[in-house]
Amino acid sequence: MVRRQCIMVFCCILSLVCSAGLGFAGAHGGPAAKKVGILLVAFGSSEESAQVSFANIDKKVKATYPDIPVRWAYTSNIIREKLAGQGKELDSPEVALAKMSDEGFTDVAVQSLHTIGGAEFHDLMEIVSGFKMMGAFHSIIPGLPLLGTQDDMKKTVAALQAVIPKERKKDEAVVFMGHGTHHPANGFYAALNFQVQLEDPNIFIGTVEGYPDLELIKSLLKRNKIKKVYLMPFMSVAGDHAKNDMASEEEDSWKSTLTKAGYTCVPILKGTAEFSPFTDIWVSHLKGPLSHFK
Ligand code: CO
């Protein structure tokens, strides 16, 4: 599956770059004029409310680097197809990069807006490697997702504490809902849960599709004798998972499950990218790649 995708990616890139008669050297063989660009790459979301998160990051990146053009791409095929059905054209990373090569960009920072370095992030790294191998740019350098280094973990712990509701009392829990994955990088969620609990034992990181799951979180809430729980997404956008799996009245939502177990639940529908302490971390990851282009 991955191999087939790769072949398709390369055919797509080659045809786009070749048909444009471009490549880093430029059509006349001379050195291309330096043109630095930023490509922001998110999983994507088809929810209207999620656009707040993307607009917030876009604003922050443009304010930090006012002279550098910013482009966007979504990694999710399903989301892009859904949006195309609504008349909204969003590029995949490979198409966005081919267009940037066509536009004469020479040095591109590809910033992942993912939360962990999971499957989507690693697919993106393969695309970046492909463009590097083809010599489509003088340089193309990726930026790490939110949880990249131990320093990011520390900053994320501080960000989690900064965004929880002011009215929340210390004996009330805050449960963040991460996505979770089959990818080995899923371990970041448990690591973050451990590190946030060193600061505040009533803040928890759970996941919808990985570990720690809701059953485990439930047992930890019981152990800590919690009565009230604030539910917040640990995803860049408050999209489908936050609305349906976390906050909805559906029988198996986190809110319904915990309410049934006797907890008072207060869901908060705000993605991490709506808050500066998180967006600052993503934006800080552009500094390294961009410093190479000077
Ligand atoms: Co999902």
Short mmCIF file of C-alpha atoms and ligand atoms in Angstrom, two decimals:
data_model
loop_
_atom_site.label_atom_id
_atom_site.label_comp_id
_atom_site.label_asym_id
_atom_site.label_seq_id
_atom_site.Cartn_x
_atom_site.Cartn_y
_atom_site.Cartn_z
CA MET A 1 0.00 0.00 0.00
CA VAL A 2 2.74 2.41 1.07
CA ARG A 3 4.90 1.28 -1.87
CA ARG A 4 2.06 1.83 -4.32
CA GLN A 5 1.45 5.27 -2.86
CA CYS A 6 5.15 6.08 -3.22
CA ILE A 7 5.20 5.12 -6.89
CA MET A 8 2.12 7.23 -7.48
CA VAL A 9 3.70 10.12 -5.61
CA PHE A 10 6.86 9.97 -7.69
CA CYS A 11 5.00 9.72 -11.00
CA CYS A 12 2.89 12.67 -9.96
CA ILE A 13 5.87 14.74 -8.89
CA LEU A 14 7.97 13.86 -11.94
CA SER A 15 5.23 14.69 -14.38
CA LEU A 16 4.44 17.98 -12.65
CA VAL A 17 8.04 19.09 -12.24
CA CYS A 18 9.09 17.92 -15.72
CA SER A 19 6.05 19.35 -17.51
CA ALA A 20 6.85 22.69 -15.94
CA GLY A 21 10.35 22.41 -17.42
CA LEU A 22 11.68 23.29 -14.02
CA GLY A 23 13.85 21.85 -11.37
CA PHE A 24 16.10 23.71 -9.07
CA ALA A 25 18.57 24.75 -11.78
CA GLY A 26 15.92 26.70 -13.66
CA ALA A 27 14.94 26.42 -17.32
CA HIS A 28 18.09 28.14 -18.61
CA GLY A 29 20.48 26.10 -16.52
CA GLY A 30 21.72 29.06 -14.46
CA PRO A 31 21.40 29.18 -10.69
CA ALA A 32 17.84 29.98 -9.63
CA ALA A 33 17.26 33.16 -7.60
CA LYS A 34 16.82 32.30 -3.94
CA LYS A 35 13.18 32.03 -2.96
CA VAL A 36 12.34 30.70 0.51
CA GLY A 37 8.92 29.26 1.30
CA ILE A 38 7.04 27.53 4.09
CA LEU A 39 4.69 24.61 3.55
CA LEU A 40 2.39 23.92 6.51
CA VAL A 41 1.10 20.36 6.50
CA ALA A 42 -1.86 19.28 8.63
CA PHE A 43 -3.88 16.07 8.70
CA GLY A 44 -6.81 18.29 7.74
CA SER A 45 -10.41 18.57 8.83
CA SER A 46 -13.67 19.01 7.00
CA GLU A 47 -15.37 20.58 10.05
CA GLU A 48 -16.04 24.29 9.68
CA SER A 49 -15.18 24.89 13.37
CA ALA A 50 -11.71 23.36 12.87
CA GLN A 51 -10.78 26.23 10.55
CA VAL A 52 -10.25 28.42 13.65
CA SER A 53 -7.20 26.30 14.50
CA PHE A 54 -5.71 26.47 11.00
CA ALA A 55 -6.37 30.21 10.73
CA ASN A 56 -4.67 30.72 14.10
CA ILE A 57 -1.50 28.86 13.04
CA ASP A 58 -1.48 30.58 9.66
CA LYS A 59 -1.67 33.99 11.36
CA LYS A 60 1.09 33.12 13.82
CA VAL A 61 3.48 31.81 11.15
CA LYS A 62 2.90 34.85 8.93
CA ALA A 63 3.41 37.22 11.89
CA THR A 64 6.68 35.46 12.83
CA TYR A 65 7.98 35.28 9.24
CA PRO A 66 6.28 38.17 7.40
CA ASP A 67 8.59 37.97 4.36
CA ILE A 68 8.19 34.27 3.65
CA PRO A 69 5.27 32.99 1.55
CA VAL A 70 3.19 30.30 3.29
CA ARG A 71 1.41 27.42 1.54
CA TRP A 72 -0.87 24.72 2.99
CA ALA A 73 -1.39 21.01 2.40
CA TYR A 74 -3.56 18.33 4.00
CA THR A 75 -2.22 14.78 4.29
CA SER A 76 -5.62 13.07 4.59
CA ASN A 77 -7.00 11.85 1.24
CA ILE A 78 -10.44 11.34 2.78
CA ILE A 79 -10.60 14.90 4.09
CA ARG A 80 -9.37 16.37 0.80
CA GLU A 81 -11.96 14.39 -1.16
CA LYS A 82 -14.70 15.48 1.22
CA LEU A 83 -13.66 19.13 0.89
CA ALA A 84 -13.42 18.84 -2.91
CA GLY A 85 -17.06 17.69 -2.84
CA GLN A 86 -17.87 21.00 -1.15
CA GLY A 87 -15.93 22.92 -3.80
CA LYS A 88 -12.86 23.50 -1.61
CA GLU A 89 -9.59 22.48 -3.24
CA LEU A 90 -6.84 21.52 -0.80
CA ASP A 91 -3.50 20.18 -2.03
CA SER A 92 -1.73 17.04 -0.91
CA PRO A 93 1.87 17.69 0.22
CA GLU A 94 3.24 16.27 -3.05
CA VAL A 95 1.05 18.49 -5.21
CA ALA A 96 1.75 21.54 -3.01
CA LEU A 97 5.53 20.94 -3.29
CA ALA A 98 5.36 20.38 -7.07
CA LYS A 99 3.51 23.69 -7.37
CA MET A 100 6.13 25.41 -5.19
CA SER A 101 8.91 24.01 -7.39
CA ASP A 102 6.97 25.26 -10.41
CA GLU A 103 6.68 28.70 -8.80
CA GLY A 104 10.47 28.88 -8.45
CA PHE A 105 10.87 28.28 -4.71
CA THR A 106 14.45 27.18 -4.02
CA ASP A 107 14.42 26.54 -0.26
CA VAL A 108 11.37 25.11 1.47
CA ALA A 109 10.65 24.41 5.12
CA VAL A 110 7.97 21.71 5.42
CA GLN A 111 6.36 22.12 8.82
CA SER A 112 4.30 19.23 10.14
CA LEU A 113 1.29 20.32 12.19
CA HIS A 114 0.78 16.79 13.47
CA THR A 115 0.81 16.06 17.20
CA ILE A 116 3.18 13.09 17.17
CA GLY A 117 5.60 11.63 14.61
CA GLY A 118 3.15 8.88 13.62
CA ALA A 119 2.17 7.37 10.28
CA GLU A 120 1.06 10.65 8.68
CA PHE A 121 4.28 12.36 9.69
CA HIS A 122 6.47 9.54 8.38
CA ASP A 123 4.59 9.48 5.06
CA LEU A 124 5.35 13.19 4.85
CA MET A 125 9.05 12.51 5.50
CA GLU A 126 9.08 10.08 2.54
CA ILE A 127 7.60 12.77 0.31
CA VAL A 128 10.23 15.25 1.50
CA SER A 129 12.97 12.66 0.76
CA GLY A 130 11.53 12.15 -2.73
CA PHE A 131 11.72 15.87 -3.53
CA LYS A 132 15.22 15.99 -2.06
CA MET A 133 16.35 13.08 -4.26
CA MET A 134 14.90 14.70 -7.36
CA GLY A 135 16.70 17.95 -6.65
CA ALA A 136 13.45 19.86 -7.04
CA PHE A 137 14.76 22.47 -4.59
CA HIS A 138 18.17 23.68 -3.48
CA SER A 139 17.09 22.54 -0.02
CA ILE A 140 13.96 21.11 1.54
CA ILE A 141 13.96 20.64 5.30
CA PRO A 142 11.17 19.25 7.49
CA GLY A 143 10.12 20.57 10.91
CA LEU A 144 9.14 18.22 13.75
CA PRO A 145 5.54 17.74 14.94
CA LEU A 146 4.30 19.12 18.30
CA LEU A 147 5.92 16.32 20.33
CA GLY A 148 9.33 16.06 18.74
CA THR A 149 11.95 16.35 21.47
CA GLN A 150 12.04 16.07 25.25
CA ASP A 151 12.05 19.87 25.37
CA ASP A 152 8.77 19.81 23.40
CA MET A 153 7.33 17.40 25.96
CA LYS A 154 8.22 19.83 28.73
CA LYS A 155 6.70 22.77 26.85
CA THR A 156 3.60 20.71 26.06
CA VAL A 157 3.12 19.84 29.74
CA ALA A 158 3.23 23.59 30.49
CA ALA A 159 0.83 24.27 27.60
CA LEU A 160 -1.66 21.66 28.87
CA GLN A 161 -1.63 23.30 32.30
CA ALA A 162 -2.00 26.77 30.76
CA VAL A 163 -5.11 26.00 28.69
CA ILE A 164 -7.26 24.19 31.24
CA PRO A 165 -10.28 26.22 32.43
CA LYS A 166 -9.49 28.74 35.18
CA GLU A 167 -12.48 27.60 37.25
CA ARG A 168 -11.19 24.02 37.46
CA LYS A 169 -10.30 23.06 41.06
CA LYS A 170 -7.27 20.88 41.88
CA ASP A 171 -9.42 17.92 42.94
CA GLU A 172 -11.25 18.00 39.60
CA ALA A 173 -9.75 16.08 36.68
CA VAL A 174 -8.91 17.25 33.19
CA VAL A 175 -8.88 14.43 30.63
CA PHE A 176 -7.31 15.26 27.28
CA MET A 177 -8.36 13.13 24.32
CA GLY A 178 -5.47 12.34 21.99
CA HIS A 179 -5.95 10.48 18.72
CA GLY A 180 -3.83 7.36 19.32
CA THR A 181 -2.38 5.12 16.66
CA HIS A 182 -1.08 1.65 15.77
CA HIS A 183 2.23 3.37 14.93
CA PRO A 184 5.13 2.90 17.41
CA ALA A 185 5.04 6.66 18.09
CA ASN A 186 1.85 6.02 20.11
CA GLY A 187 4.17 5.76 23.13
CA PHE A 188 4.36 9.57 23.20
CA TYR A 189 0.86 9.72 24.70
CA ALA A 190 1.77 7.55 27.69
CA ALA A 191 5.04 9.46 28.09
CA LEU A 192 3.15 12.75 28.11
CA ASN A 193 0.59 11.36 30.57
CA PHE A 194 3.45 10.41 32.90
CA GLN A 195 5.16 13.78 32.61
CA VAL A 196 2.02 15.89 33.06
CA GLN A 197 1.12 13.85 36.14
CA LEU A 198 4.44 14.74 37.75
CA GLU A 199 3.11 18.33 37.73
CA ASP A 200 -0.58 17.68 38.35
CA PRO A 201 -1.81 14.15 39.16
CA ASN A 202 -5.37 14.97 38.08
CA ILE A 203 -4.53 15.77 34.46
CA PHE A 204 -4.73 12.73 32.15
CA ILE A 205 -3.90 12.00 28.53
CA GLY A 206 -6.11 9.35 26.93
CA THR A 207 -6.56 8.32 23.30
CA VAL A 208 -9.47 7.26 21.07
CA GLU A 209 -7.57 4.70 19.02
CA GLY A 210 -4.49 3.78 21.08
CA TYR A 211 -3.08 3.61 24.61
CA PRO A 212 -3.94 4.92 27.23
CA ASP A 213 -7.58 4.09 26.45
CA LEU A 214 -10.72 5.28 28.22
CA GLU A 215 -10.96 2.14 30.40
CA LEU A 216 -7.55 2.89 31.87
CA ILE A 217 -8.37 6.58 32.35
CA LYS A 218 -11.59 5.54 34.12
CA SER A 219 -9.65 3.39 36.59
CA LEU A 220 -7.23 6.26 37.27
CA LEU A 221 -10.12 8.68 37.89
CA LYS A 222 -11.54 6.20 40.38
CA ARG A 223 -8.18 5.77 42.10
CA ASN A 224 -7.88 9.57 42.49
CA LYS A 225 -11.48 9.79 43.86
CA ILE A 226 -12.48 12.28 41.16
CA LYS A 227 -16.05 13.62 40.96
CA LYS A 228 -15.87 16.16 38.14
CA VAL A 229 -14.07 15.84 34.79
CA TYR A 230 -13.25 18.47 32.18
CA LEU A 231 -12.88 16.87 28.75
CA MET A 232 -10.62 18.54 26.17
CA PRO A 233 -9.24 17.40 22.81
CA PHE A 234 -5.49 16.83 22.57
CA MET A 235 -5.73 17.25 18.81
CA SER A 236 -4.93 20.38 16.83
CA VAL A 237 -8.58 20.82 15.85
CA ALA A 238 -11.86 20.23 17.65
CA GLY A 239 -13.15 18.16 14.74
CA ASP A 240 -15.04 14.93 14.28
CA HIS A 241 -13.39 13.02 17.18
CA ALA A 242 -13.81 15.87 19.67
CA LYS A 243 -17.44 16.48 18.72
CA ASN A 244 -18.61 12.88 18.40
CA ASP A 245 -16.26 10.58 20.34
CA MET A 246 -15.56 13.02 23.16
CA ALA A 247 -18.42 15.45 23.74
CA SER A 248 -21.57 14.04 22.10
CA GLU A 249 -24.63 12.43 23.68
CA GLU A 250 -23.91 9.24 21.72
CA GLU A 251 -23.96 6.20 23.97
CA ASP A 252 -20.26 5.37 23.74
CA SER A 253 -18.84 8.91 23.77
CA TRP A 254 -16.37 9.71 26.54
CA LYS A 255 -18.89 12.14 28.03
CA SER A 256 -21.68 9.53 28.10
CA THR A 257 -19.39 6.76 29.38
CA LEU A 258 -18.01 8.88 32.22
CA THR A 259 -21.41 10.38 33.07
CA LYS A 260 -22.80 6.83 33.35
CA ALA A 261 -19.91 5.99 35.68
CA GLY A 262 -21.03 8.82 37.99
CA TYR A 263 -18.77 11.70 36.94
CA THR A 264 -19.94 15.23 36.19
CA CYS A 265 -18.51 16.00 32.75
CA VAL A 266 -17.71 19.36 31.20
CA PRO A 267 -16.55 19.03 27.56
CA ILE A 268 -14.60 21.89 26.02
CA LEU A 269 -14.53 21.96 22.23
CA LYS A 270 -11.28 23.72 21.48
CA GLY A 271 -8.38 22.21 19.54
CA THR A 272 -4.81 22.66 20.76
CA ALA A 273 -3.99 24.85 17.75
CA GLU A 274 -6.50 27.41 19.05
CA PHE A 275 -4.15 28.12 21.97
CA SER A 276 -0.89 30.10 21.74
CA PRO A 277 1.12 27.88 24.14
CA PHE A 278 0.72 25.04 21.60
CA THR A 279 1.03 27.02 18.37
CA ASP A 280 4.22 28.58 19.75
CA ILE A 281 5.77 25.09 19.87
CA TRP A 282 4.87 24.27 16.26
CA VAL A 283 6.06 27.67 15.04
CA SER A 284 9.33 27.33 17.01
CA HIS A 285 10.07 24.18 14.95
CA LEU A 286 10.42 26.33 11.82
CA LYS A 287 13.38 28.16 13.26
CA GLY A 288 15.87 25.31 12.64
CA PRO A 289 14.96 24.63 8.98
CA LEU A 290 14.74 28.35 8.12
CA SER A 291 18.11 29.15 9.72
CA HIS A 292 19.71 26.80 7.14
CA PHE A 293 18.43 28.94 4.28
CA LYS A 294 20.20 32.14 5.39
CO CO B 1 -9.21 9.68 13.42
#
